[in-house]
Each structure stands twice: as C-alpha cells, then as structure tokens.
mmCIF file of C-alpha atoms in Angstrom:
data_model
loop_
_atom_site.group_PDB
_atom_site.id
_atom_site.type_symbol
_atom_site.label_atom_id
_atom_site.label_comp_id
_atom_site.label_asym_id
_atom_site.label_seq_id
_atom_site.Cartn_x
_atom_site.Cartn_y
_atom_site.Cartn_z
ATOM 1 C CA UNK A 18 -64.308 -65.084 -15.563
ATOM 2 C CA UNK A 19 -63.818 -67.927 -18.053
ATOM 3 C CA UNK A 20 -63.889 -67.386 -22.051
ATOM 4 C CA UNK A 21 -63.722 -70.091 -24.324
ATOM 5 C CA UNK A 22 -62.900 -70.553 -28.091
ATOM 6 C CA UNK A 23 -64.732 -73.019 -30.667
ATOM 7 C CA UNK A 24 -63.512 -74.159 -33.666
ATOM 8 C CA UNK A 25 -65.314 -75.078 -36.767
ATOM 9 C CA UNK A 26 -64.668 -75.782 -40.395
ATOM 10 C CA UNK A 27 -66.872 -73.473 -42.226
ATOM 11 C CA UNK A 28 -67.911 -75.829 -45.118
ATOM 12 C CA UNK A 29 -69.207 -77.956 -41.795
ATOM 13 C CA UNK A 30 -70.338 -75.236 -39.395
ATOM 14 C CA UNK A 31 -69.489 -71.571 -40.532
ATOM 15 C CA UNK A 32 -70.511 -68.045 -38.269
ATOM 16 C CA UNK A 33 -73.005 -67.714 -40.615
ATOM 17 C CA UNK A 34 -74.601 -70.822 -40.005
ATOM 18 C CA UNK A 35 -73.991 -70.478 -36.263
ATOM 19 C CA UNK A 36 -76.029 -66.265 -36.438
ATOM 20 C CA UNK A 37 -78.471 -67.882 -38.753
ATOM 21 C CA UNK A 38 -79.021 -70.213 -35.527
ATOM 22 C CA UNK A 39 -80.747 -66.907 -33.973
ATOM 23 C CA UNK A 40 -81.099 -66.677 -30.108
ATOM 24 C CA UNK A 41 -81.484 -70.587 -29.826
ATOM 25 C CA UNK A 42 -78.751 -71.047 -30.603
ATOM 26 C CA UNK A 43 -77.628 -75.069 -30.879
ATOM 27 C CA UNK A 44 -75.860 -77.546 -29.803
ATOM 28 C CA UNK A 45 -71.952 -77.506 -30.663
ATOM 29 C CA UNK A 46 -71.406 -81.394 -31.079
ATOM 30 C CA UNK A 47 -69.200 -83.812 -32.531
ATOM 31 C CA UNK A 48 -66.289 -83.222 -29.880
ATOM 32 C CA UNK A 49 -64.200 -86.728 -29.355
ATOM 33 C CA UNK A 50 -61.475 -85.549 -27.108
ATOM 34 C CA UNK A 51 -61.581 -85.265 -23.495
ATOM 35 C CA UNK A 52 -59.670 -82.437 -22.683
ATOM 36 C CA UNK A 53 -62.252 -80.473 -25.198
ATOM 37 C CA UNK A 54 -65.546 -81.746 -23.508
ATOM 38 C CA UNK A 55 -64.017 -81.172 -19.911
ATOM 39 C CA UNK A 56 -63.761 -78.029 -21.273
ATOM 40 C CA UNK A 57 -67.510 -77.618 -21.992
ATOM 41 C CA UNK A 58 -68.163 -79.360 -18.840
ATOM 42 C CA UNK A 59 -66.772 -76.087 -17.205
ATOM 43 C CA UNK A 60 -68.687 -73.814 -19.129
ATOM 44 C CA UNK A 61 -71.104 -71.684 -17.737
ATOM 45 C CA UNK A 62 -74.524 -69.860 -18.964
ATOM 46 C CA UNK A 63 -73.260 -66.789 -20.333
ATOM 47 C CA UNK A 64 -69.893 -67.925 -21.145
ATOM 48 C CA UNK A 65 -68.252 -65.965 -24.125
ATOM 49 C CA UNK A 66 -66.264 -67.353 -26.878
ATOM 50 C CA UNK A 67 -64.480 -66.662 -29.748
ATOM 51 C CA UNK A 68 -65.834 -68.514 -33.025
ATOM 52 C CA UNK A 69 -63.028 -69.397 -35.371
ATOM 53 C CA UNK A 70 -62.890 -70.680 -38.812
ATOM 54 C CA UNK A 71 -60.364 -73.361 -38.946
ATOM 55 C CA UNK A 72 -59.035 -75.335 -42.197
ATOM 56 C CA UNK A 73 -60.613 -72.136 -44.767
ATOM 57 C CA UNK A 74 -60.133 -68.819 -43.416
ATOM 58 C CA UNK A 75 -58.004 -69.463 -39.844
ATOM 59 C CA UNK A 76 -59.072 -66.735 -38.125
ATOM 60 C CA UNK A 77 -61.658 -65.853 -35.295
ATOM 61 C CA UNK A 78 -64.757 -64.487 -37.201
ATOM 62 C CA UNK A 79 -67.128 -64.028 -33.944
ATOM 63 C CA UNK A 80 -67.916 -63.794 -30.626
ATOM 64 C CA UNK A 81 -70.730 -66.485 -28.942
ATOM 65 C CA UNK A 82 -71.695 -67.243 -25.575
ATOM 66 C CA UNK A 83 -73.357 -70.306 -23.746
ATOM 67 C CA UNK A 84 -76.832 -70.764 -22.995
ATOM 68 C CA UNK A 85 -77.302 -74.433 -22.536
ATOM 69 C CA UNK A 86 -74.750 -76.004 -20.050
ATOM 70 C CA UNK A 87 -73.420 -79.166 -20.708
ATOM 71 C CA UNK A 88 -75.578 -82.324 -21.529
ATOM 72 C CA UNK A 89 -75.005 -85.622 -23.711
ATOM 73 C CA UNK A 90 -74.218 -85.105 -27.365
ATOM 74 C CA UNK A 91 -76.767 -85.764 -29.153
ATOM 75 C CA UNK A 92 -74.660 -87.177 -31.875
ATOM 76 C CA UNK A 93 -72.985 -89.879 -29.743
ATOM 77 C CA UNK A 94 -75.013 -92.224 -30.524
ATOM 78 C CA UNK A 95 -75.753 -93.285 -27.183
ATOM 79 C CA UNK A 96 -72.080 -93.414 -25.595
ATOM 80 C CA UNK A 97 -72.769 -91.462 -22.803
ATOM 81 C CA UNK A 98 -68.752 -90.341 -22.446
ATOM 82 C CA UNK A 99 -69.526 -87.018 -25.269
ATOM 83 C CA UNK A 100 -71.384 -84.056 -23.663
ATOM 84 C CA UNK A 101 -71.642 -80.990 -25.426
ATOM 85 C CA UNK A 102 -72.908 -77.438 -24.894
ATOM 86 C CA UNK A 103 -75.303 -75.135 -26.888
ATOM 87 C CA UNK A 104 -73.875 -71.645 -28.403
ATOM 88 C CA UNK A 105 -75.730 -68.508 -30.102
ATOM 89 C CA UNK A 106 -73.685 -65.838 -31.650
ATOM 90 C CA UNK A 107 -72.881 -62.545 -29.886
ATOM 91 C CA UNK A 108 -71.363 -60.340 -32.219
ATOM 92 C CA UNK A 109 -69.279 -60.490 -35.449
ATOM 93 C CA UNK A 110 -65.513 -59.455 -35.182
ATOM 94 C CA UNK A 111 -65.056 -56.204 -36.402
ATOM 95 C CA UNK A 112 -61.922 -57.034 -38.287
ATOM 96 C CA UNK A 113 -61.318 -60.865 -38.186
ATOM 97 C CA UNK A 114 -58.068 -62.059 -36.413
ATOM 98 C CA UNK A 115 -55.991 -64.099 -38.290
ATOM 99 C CA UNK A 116 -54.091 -67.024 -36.800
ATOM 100 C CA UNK A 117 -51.044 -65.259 -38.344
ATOM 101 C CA UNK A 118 -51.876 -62.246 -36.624
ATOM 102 C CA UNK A 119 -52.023 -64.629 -33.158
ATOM 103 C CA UNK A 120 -48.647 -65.959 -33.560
ATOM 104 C CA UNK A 121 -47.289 -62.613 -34.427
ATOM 105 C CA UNK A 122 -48.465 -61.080 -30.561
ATOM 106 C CA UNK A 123 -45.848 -61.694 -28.025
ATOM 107 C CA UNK A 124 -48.785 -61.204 -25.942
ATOM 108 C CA UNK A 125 -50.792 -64.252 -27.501
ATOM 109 C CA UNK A 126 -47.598 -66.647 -27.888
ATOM 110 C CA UNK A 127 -48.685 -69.083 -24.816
ATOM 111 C CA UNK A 128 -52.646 -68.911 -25.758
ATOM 112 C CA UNK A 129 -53.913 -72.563 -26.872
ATOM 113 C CA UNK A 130 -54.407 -71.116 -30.255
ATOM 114 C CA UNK A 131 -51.016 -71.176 -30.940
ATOM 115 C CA UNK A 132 -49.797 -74.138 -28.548
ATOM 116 C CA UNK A 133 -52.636 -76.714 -28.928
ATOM 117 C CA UNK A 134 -53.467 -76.329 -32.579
ATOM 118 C CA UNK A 135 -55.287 -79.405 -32.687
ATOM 119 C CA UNK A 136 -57.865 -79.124 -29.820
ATOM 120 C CA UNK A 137 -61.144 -77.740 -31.067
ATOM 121 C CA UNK A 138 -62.567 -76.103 -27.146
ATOM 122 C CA UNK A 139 -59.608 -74.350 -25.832
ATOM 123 C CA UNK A 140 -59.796 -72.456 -22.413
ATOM 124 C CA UNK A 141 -58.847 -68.240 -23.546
ATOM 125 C CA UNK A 142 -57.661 -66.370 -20.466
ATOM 126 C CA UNK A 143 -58.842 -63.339 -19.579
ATOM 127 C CA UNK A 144 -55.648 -61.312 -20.793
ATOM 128 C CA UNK A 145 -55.729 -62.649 -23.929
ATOM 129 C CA UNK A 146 -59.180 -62.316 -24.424
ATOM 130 C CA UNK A 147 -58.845 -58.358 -24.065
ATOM 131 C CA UNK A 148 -55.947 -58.573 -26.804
ATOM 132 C CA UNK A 149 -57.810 -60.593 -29.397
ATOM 133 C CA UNK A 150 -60.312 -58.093 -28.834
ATOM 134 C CA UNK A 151 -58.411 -55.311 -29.336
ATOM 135 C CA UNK A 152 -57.045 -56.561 -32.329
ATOM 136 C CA UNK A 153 -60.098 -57.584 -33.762
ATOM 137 C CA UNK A 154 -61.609 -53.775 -33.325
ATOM 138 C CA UNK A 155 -63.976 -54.527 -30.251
ATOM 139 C CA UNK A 156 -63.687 -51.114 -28.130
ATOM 140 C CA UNK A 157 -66.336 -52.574 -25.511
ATOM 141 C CA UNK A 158 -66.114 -56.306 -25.999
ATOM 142 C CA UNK A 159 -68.951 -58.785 -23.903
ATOM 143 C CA UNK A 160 -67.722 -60.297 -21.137
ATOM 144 C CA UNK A 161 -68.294 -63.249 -19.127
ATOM 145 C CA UNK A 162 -70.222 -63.443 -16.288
ATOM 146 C CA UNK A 163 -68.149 -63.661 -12.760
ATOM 147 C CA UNK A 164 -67.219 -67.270 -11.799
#
C-alpha cells in the first residue's frame, strides 16, 4: 500500500480550502522538484495522504486521497517536465499532529517529515502511517488501496 503526505502553506492552500474543494477535489500544483513529482507520478487512485500545514501551524491537519492520477501541471506554463495529481479531503485529524510531536516518536524519527524537511510530496510508509494515526486519534483510519 502506498500513503503519501502533501504540504501546503495555509495562507496559500489551507485544509479548509482543500474540504471546501468537495468530492472534486483539485489539482495539487506548483511542485518544482523532481523527487516530489516522481512521487505523484507513483500515486495511485485512492491513494491516502496526510495534509499538513507547513510554515503556520506545522502539523498534519487531514487526511486526502487521490482521484486524478498524474497529468501536466496546469500551472507550468507549458514545460511539460511538472505533472501533478488531483486530491479531495478524506477526513479531518481528530487531534492534529504536531511536527514536534513527530520528532518526539522514536517510531517516526526516519519518516521524511523529519529527515527531508524541505520536500513538499514525501512517500509515508505504512508503519508510520498507523502511528501518525494513532496519535492523531484515528481508531479506524482509511487506507490505501493494495498496490
């Protein structure tokens, strides 16, 4: 199973923004680094995700999922290397999970929230998908579809 995690400024892009979307959903664009659009290349319909507020806030606020695989961004204005991916909102967090509260988890101290603070689509593993979960105050959390 693959889950993902976005990251957004909130004064840009905030959860609110992304549930006001409704089932839709839209496109996540704007993504200029490789590693983050291979990322979305690998994505899958029905892909989950966390949503998390970064710059205000730093913490994961939400849960999303894929439902349009990858295609050009239509923000690129034409350079055909950006691709992005469309998103709708699954659920809210229960209790958001702060990026303090990430470091703090032995569990969570290799996830690419914590080693690749930078990139803005990180790969979550499965593992630490069920902590961030748990620590967020999902009992039954969505999952992924089987790869």
């Amino acid at each position: 199973m693959a889950y993902w995690l976005w990251k957004s400024e909130p004064f840009k892009w905030s959860w609110a923004m992304q549930k006001d979307a409704g089932e839709a959903g839209t496109e996540w664009t704007g993504v200029r680094n490789y590693l983050a659009r291979n990322n979305m290349r690998a994505m899958k319909i029905g892909d989950k995700g966390f949503f998390y507020h970064s710059n205000e806030g730093l913490e994961i606020v939400g849960i999303a999922e894929v439902c349009a695989l990858s295609h050009p961004d239509s923000t690129a204005e034409g350079d055909a290397r950006w691709d992005c991916v469309d998103i709708r909102a699954v659920c809210d967090m229960p209790r958001p999970v702060t990026l303090k509260d990430v470091k703090a988890s032995e569990k969570l101290k290799d996830m690419q929230l914590v080693t690749s603070m930078r990139l803005s689509v990180q790969a979550v593993t499965e593992d630490e998908w069920q902590e961030v979960c748990r620590m967020g105050g999902l009992d039954s959390p969505p999952e992924s579809p089987p790869a």
